[in-house]
């Protein structure tokens, strides 16, 4: 939903990857649409933002080995995420 965001998608046997990069502009919440259904026809419900970590369960205490990729919810074949100037993200969705 932003004109200054470039993206590309790639698929392997198990995952769909969405790679997005913002060329400039301001920090805004960007919408991405057009995600396909899973192989069995069910809609995607969520994915992961690779290389961005969250602790599960949330702290305290902060513990080693509890870091997981940040989750991103999917609804209606799309998702939204904050992108700042020159941000880049890699999203992964299990098919």
Tab-separated table of N, CA and C in Angstrom:
chain	number	residue	atom	x	y	z
A	1	UNK	N	0.807	-1.204	0.000
A	1	UNK	CA	0.000	0.000	0.000
A	1	UNK	C	0.849	1.268	0.000
A	2	UNK	N	2.169	1.150	-0.158
A	2	UNK	CA	3.053	2.319	-0.205
A	2	UNK	C	3.803	2.315	-1.532
A	3	UNK	N	3.900	3.466	-2.162
A	3	UNK	CA	4.543	3.555	-3.469
A	3	UNK	C	6.057	3.424	-3.400
A	4	UNK	N	6.645	3.659	-2.218
A	4	UNK	CA	8.097	3.622	-2.111
A	4	UNK	C	8.614	2.306	-1.526
A	5	UNK	N	7.823	1.236	-1.642
A	5	UNK	CA	8.231	-0.087	-1.173
A	5	UNK	C	8.347	-1.023	-2.366
A	6	UNK	N	9.521	-1.615	-2.514
A	6	UNK	CA	9.729	-2.641	-3.544
A	6	UNK	C	9.615	-3.999	-2.884
A	7	UNK	N	9.047	-4.964	-3.599
A	7	UNK	CA	8.989	-6.299	-3.035
A	7	UNK	C	9.123	-7.349	-4.114
A	8	UNK	N	9.529	-8.511	-3.641
A	8	UNK	CA	9.656	-9.682	-4.497
A	8	UNK	C	9.218	-10.879	-3.667
A	9	UNK	N	8.659	-11.880	-4.311
A	9	UNK	CA	8.264	-13.095	-3.606
A	9	UNK	C	9.007	-14.284	-4.186
A	10	UNK	N	9.251	-15.255	-3.335
A	10	UNK	CA	9.879	-16.509	-3.745
A	10	UNK	C	9.207	-17.637	-2.998
A	11	UNK	N	9.119	-18.793	-3.662
A	11	UNK	CA	8.519	-19.988	-3.070
A	11	UNK	C	9.507	-21.127	-3.129
A	12	UNK	N	9.522	-21.920	-2.069
A	12	UNK	CA	10.201	-23.200	-2.160
A	12	UNK	C	9.137	-24.258	-1.853
A	13	UNK	N	9.509	-25.452	-1.550
A	13	UNK	CA	8.518	-26.502	-1.326
A	13	UNK	C	7.643	-26.304	-0.107
A	14	UNK	N	8.112	-25.543	0.883
A	14	UNK	CA	7.384	-25.410	2.146
A	14	UNK	C	6.952	-23.995	2.493
A	15	UNK	N	7.627	-22.998	1.959
A	15	UNK	CA	7.386	-21.621	2.402
A	15	UNK	C	7.233	-20.662	1.232
A	16	UNK	N	6.485	-19.582	1.499
A	16	UNK	CA	6.443	-18.408	0.634
A	16	UNK	C	7.227	-17.330	1.356
A	17	UNK	N	8.155	-16.694	0.667
A	17	UNK	CA	8.951	-15.608	1.225
A	17	UNK	C	8.543	-14.314	0.539
A	18	UNK	N	8.320	-13.281	1.316
A	18	UNK	CA	8.058	-11.939	0.805
A	18	UNK	C	9.210	-11.075	1.287
A	19	UNK	N	9.932	-10.491	0.350
A	19	UNK	CA	11.077	-9.638	0.671
A	19	UNK	C	10.682	-8.215	0.285
A	20	UNK	N	10.676	-7.320	1.271
A	20	UNK	CA	10.235	-5.946	1.047
A	20	UNK	C	11.330	-4.980	1.482
A	21	UNK	N	11.519	-3.921	0.701
A	21	UNK	CA	12.495	-2.876	1.031
A	21	UNK	C	11.863	-1.520	0.749
A	22	UNK	N	12.025	-0.617	1.688
A	22	UNK	CA	11.496	0.744	1.514
A	22	UNK	C	12.617	1.653	1.043
A	23	UNK	N	12.367	2.377	-0.043
A	23	UNK	CA	13.383	3.253	-0.634
A	23	UNK	C	13.568	4.557	0.146
A	24	UNK	N	12.583	5.003	0.829
A	24	UNK	CA	12.659	6.275	1.546
A	24	UNK	C	11.333	6.543	2.209
A	25	UNK	N	10.932	7.797	2.236
A	25	UNK	CA	9.641	8.147	2.814
A	25	UNK	C	9.664	8.188	4.323
A	26	UNK	N	8.481	8.139	4.895
A	26	UNK	CA	8.318	8.214	6.345
A	26	UNK	C	8.022	6.830	6.911
A	27	UNK	N	8.093	6.719	8.219
A	27	UNK	CA	7.727	5.471	8.876
A	27	UNK	C	6.210	5.373	8.912
A	28	UNK	N	5.678	4.333	8.280
A	28	UNK	CA	4.238	4.104	8.248
A	28	UNK	C	3.969	2.613	8.302
A	29	UNK	N	2.729	2.284	8.581
A	29	UNK	CA	2.298	0.895	8.558
A	29	UNK	C	1.874	0.571	7.132
A	30	UNK	N	2.541	-0.403	6.542
A	30	UNK	CA	2.338	-0.750	5.138
A	30	UNK	C	1.498	-2.025	5.050
A	31	UNK	N	0.534	-2.033	4.142
A	31	UNK	CA	-0.300	-3.208	3.924
A	31	UNK	C	0.180	-4.012	2.733
A	32	UNK	N	0.201	-5.320	2.894
A	32	UNK	CA	0.570	-6.259	1.829
A	32	UNK	C	-0.626	-7.175	1.610
A	33	UNK	N	-1.045	-7.340	0.359
A	33	UNK	CA	-2.202	-8.174	0.050
A	33	UNK	C	-1.846	-9.178	-1.036
A	34	UNK	N	-2.748	-10.116	-1.266
A	34	UNK	CA	-2.573	-11.080	-2.346
A	34	UNK	C	-1.841	-12.351	-1.949
A	35	UNK	N	-1.780	-12.656	-0.646
A	35	UNK	CA	-1.130	-13.900	-0.237
A	35	UNK	C	-1.984	-15.090	-0.681
A	36	UNK	N	-1.354	-16.149	-1.142
A	36	UNK	CA	-2.116	-17.310	-1.587
A	36	UNK	C	-2.600	-18.142	-0.395
A	37	UNK	N	-3.478	-19.082	-0.674
A	37	UNK	CA	-3.899	-20.038	0.352
A	37	UNK	C	-2.808	-21.089	0.528
A	38	UNK	N	-2.920	-21.847	1.607
A	38	UNK	CA	-1.996	-22.961	1.820
A	38	UNK	C	-2.238	-24.039	0.759
A	39	UNK	N	-1.359	-25.000	0.697
A	39	UNK	CA	-1.486	-26.076	-0.289
A	39	UNK	C	-2.795	-26.850	-0.155
A	40	UNK	N	-3.301	-26.958	1.081
A	40	UNK	CA	-4.547	-27.697	1.300
A	40	UNK	C	-5.791	-26.822	1.135
A	41	UNK	N	-5.612	-25.567	0.714
A	41	UNK	CA	-6.732	-24.670	0.463
A	41	UNK	C	-7.127	-23.787	1.628
A	42	UNK	N	-6.600	-24.070	2.817
A	42	UNK	CA	-6.912	-23.226	3.973
A	42	UNK	C	-6.186	-21.885	3.836
A	43	UNK	N	-6.776	-20.814	4.377
A	43	UNK	CA	-6.104	-19.507	4.292
A	43	UNK	C	-4.911	-19.443	5.241
A	44	UNK	N	-3.938	-18.631	4.885
A	44	UNK	CA	-2.818	-18.372	5.787
A	44	UNK	C	-3.341	-17.591	6.985
A	45	UNK	N	-2.845	-17.915	8.165
A	45	UNK	CA	-3.258	-17.226	9.390
A	45	UNK	C	-2.133	-16.406	9.997
A	46	UNK	N	-0.905	-16.698	9.598
A	46	UNK	CA	0.218	-15.973	10.169
A	46	UNK	C	1.517	-16.373	9.528
A	47	UNK	N	2.542	-15.617	9.833
A	47	UNK	CA	3.873	-15.885	9.318
A	47	UNK	C	4.903	-15.384	10.307
A	48	UNK	N	6.121	-15.290	9.838
A	48	UNK	CA	7.232	-14.855	10.672
A	48	UNK	C	8.025	-13.783	9.956
A	49	UNK	N	8.572	-12.862	10.744
A	49	UNK	CA	9.499	-11.870	10.229
A	49	UNK	C	10.890	-12.401	10.549
A	50	UNK	N	11.617	-12.837	9.526
A	50	UNK	CA	12.924	-13.435	9.753
A	50	UNK	C	13.923	-12.375	10.188
A	51	UNK	N	14.846	-12.769	11.033
A	51	UNK	CA	15.931	-11.916	11.532
A	51	UNK	C	15.463	-10.836	12.497
A	52	UNK	N	14.213	-10.900	12.955
A	52	UNK	CA	13.709	-10.054	14.039
A	52	UNK	C	13.171	-10.999	15.099
A	53	UNK	N	13.662	-10.846	16.322
A	53	UNK	CA	13.379	-11.836	17.350
A	53	UNK	C	12.507	-11.285	18.461
A	54	UNK	N	11.718	-12.179	19.031
A	54	UNK	CA	10.905	-11.898	20.210
A	54	UNK	C	11.111	-13.052	21.176
A	55	UNK	N	10.891	-12.811	22.445
A	55	UNK	CA	11.037	-13.886	23.418
A	55	UNK	C	9.686	-14.521	23.671
A	56	UNK	N	9.629	-15.841	23.597
A	56	UNK	CA	8.420	-16.599	23.907
A	56	UNK	C	8.720	-17.595	24.992
A	57	UNK	N	8.077	-17.572	26.120
A	57	UNK	CA	7.103	-16.570	26.560
A	57	UNK	C	7.797	-15.243	26.856
A	58	UNK	N	7.025	-14.144	26.899
A	58	UNK	CA	7.623	-12.825	27.140
A	58	UNK	C	8.364	-12.764	28.472
A	59	UNK	N	9.359	-11.857	28.585
A	59	UNK	CA	10.096	-11.719	29.838
A	59	UNK	C	9.206	-11.140	30.930
A	60	UNK	N	9.628	-11.151	32.153
A	60	UNK	CA	10.924	-11.592	32.647
A	60	UNK	C	10.893	-13.059	32.990
A	61	UNK	N	11.930	-13.724	33.247
A	61	UNK	CA	13.292	-13.256	32.988
A	61	UNK	C	13.658	-13.502	31.534
A	62	UNK	N	14.649	-12.795	31.036
A	62	UNK	CA	15.146	-13.019	29.690
A	62	UNK	C	16.032	-14.245	29.744
A	63	UNK	N	15.723	-15.216	28.919
A	63	UNK	CA	16.465	-16.464	28.967
A	63	UNK	C	16.992	-16.860	27.607
A	64	UNK	N	18.145	-17.448	27.623
A	64	UNK	CA	18.736	-17.959	26.377
A	64	UNK	C	17.870	-19.084	25.844
A	65	UNK	N	17.795	-19.184	24.546
A	65	UNK	CA	17.046	-20.256	23.917
A	65	UNK	C	15.555	-20.006	23.789
A	66	UNK	N	15.091	-18.857	24.211
A	66	UNK	CA	13.670	-18.543	24.099
A	66	UNK	C	13.387	-17.516	23.006
A	67	UNK	N	14.372	-17.194	22.232
A	67	UNK	CA	14.194	-16.215	21.174
A	67	UNK	C	13.615	-16.901	19.934
A	68	UNK	N	12.552	-16.344	19.391
A	68	UNK	CA	11.902	-16.864	18.193
A	68	UNK	C	11.709	-15.709	17.215
A	69	UNK	N	11.493	-16.038	15.948
A	69	UNK	CA	11.204	-15.000	14.970
A	69	UNK	C	9.898	-14.292	15.344
A	70	UNK	N	9.853	-12.998	15.097
A	70	UNK	CA	8.650	-12.215	15.391
A	70	UNK	C	7.492	-12.707	14.516
A	71	UNK	N	6.342	-12.893	15.129
A	71	UNK	CA	5.147	-13.360	14.413
A	71	UNK	C	4.434	-12.188	13.761
A	72	UNK	N	3.773	-12.475	12.635
A	72	UNK	CA	2.984	-11.475	11.935
A	72	UNK	C	1.631	-12.111	11.595
A	73	UNK	N	0.516	-11.522	12.048
A	73	UNK	CA	-0.791	-12.115	11.738
A	73	UNK	C	-1.210	-11.822	10.300
A	74	UNK	N	-1.943	-12.771	9.723
A	74	UNK	CA	-2.483	-12.626	8.367
A	74	UNK	C	-4.000	-12.709	8.460
A	75	UNK	N	-4.688	-11.817	7.782
A	75	UNK	CA	-6.151	-11.832	7.726
A	75	UNK	C	-6.581	-11.426	6.323
A	76	UNK	N	-7.501	-12.168	5.762
A	76	UNK	CA	-8.029	-11.825	4.441
A	76	UNK	C	-6.983	-11.828	3.346
A	77	UNK	N	-5.973	-12.692	3.461
A	77	UNK	CA	-4.937	-12.782	2.433
A	77	UNK	C	-3.928	-11.650	2.463
A	78	UNK	N	-3.825	-10.947	3.588
A	78	UNK	CA	-2.866	-9.852	3.674
A	78	UNK	C	-2.385	-9.626	5.095
A	79	UNK	N	-1.416	-8.747	5.226
A	79	UNK	CA	-0.881	-8.401	6.535
A	79	UNK	C	-0.373	-6.971	6.498
A	80	UNK	N	-0.127	-6.410	7.674
A	80	UNK	CA	0.377	-5.048	7.795
A	80	UNK	C	1.582	-5.061	8.721
A	81	UNK	N	2.558	-4.201	8.427
A	81	UNK	CA	3.742	-4.088	9.271
A	81	UNK	C	4.314	-2.679	9.125
A	82	UNK	N	5.002	-2.230	10.171
A	82	UNK	CA	5.646	-0.922	10.155
A	82	UNK	C	6.943	-0.998	9.362
A	83	UNK	N	7.130	-0.047	8.449
A	83	UNK	CA	8.386	0.074	7.705
A	83	UNK	C	8.842	1.526	7.775
A	84	UNK	N	10.095	1.716	8.149
A	84	UNK	CA	10.698	3.037	8.176
A	84	UNK	C	11.520	3.266	6.919
A	85	UNK	N	12.084	4.457	6.755
A	85	UNK	CA	12.927	4.738	5.596
A	85	UNK	C	14.094	3.752	5.528
A	86	UNK	N	14.268	3.150	4.386
A	86	UNK	CA	15.371	2.228	4.093
A	86	UNK	C	15.325	0.936	4.904
A	87	UNK	N	14.170	0.602	5.464
A	87	UNK	CA	13.988	-0.681	6.134
A	87	UNK	C	13.868	-1.794	5.102
A	88	UNK	N	14.277	-2.974	5.499
A	88	UNK	CA	14.108	-4.170	4.674
A	88	UNK	C	13.610	-5.289	5.577
A	89	UNK	N	12.706	-6.107	5.058
A	89	UNK	CA	12.147	-7.216	5.823
A	89	UNK	C	12.088	-8.459	4.937
A	90	UNK	N	12.207	-9.615	5.599
A	90	UNK	CA	11.984	-10.901	4.954
A	90	UNK	C	10.888	-11.591	5.764
A	91	UNK	N	9.760	-11.843	5.124
A	91	UNK	CA	8.632	-12.511	5.757
A	91	UNK	C	8.570	-13.949	5.238
A	92	UNK	N	8.171	-14.873	6.130
A	92	UNK	CA	8.073	-16.284	5.736
A	92	UNK	C	6.712	-16.814	6.171
A	93	UNK	N	6.030	-17.477	5.220
A	93	UNK	CA	4.712	-18.044	5.463
A	93	UNK	C	4.731	-19.517	5.091
A	94	UNK	N	4.327	-20.386	6.035
A	94	UNK	CA	4.296	-21.828	5.779
A	94	UNK	C	3.142	-22.144	4.848
A	95	UNK	N	3.440	-22.872	3.786
A	95	UNK	CA	2.417	-23.270	2.826
A	95	UNK	C	1.974	-24.689	3.112
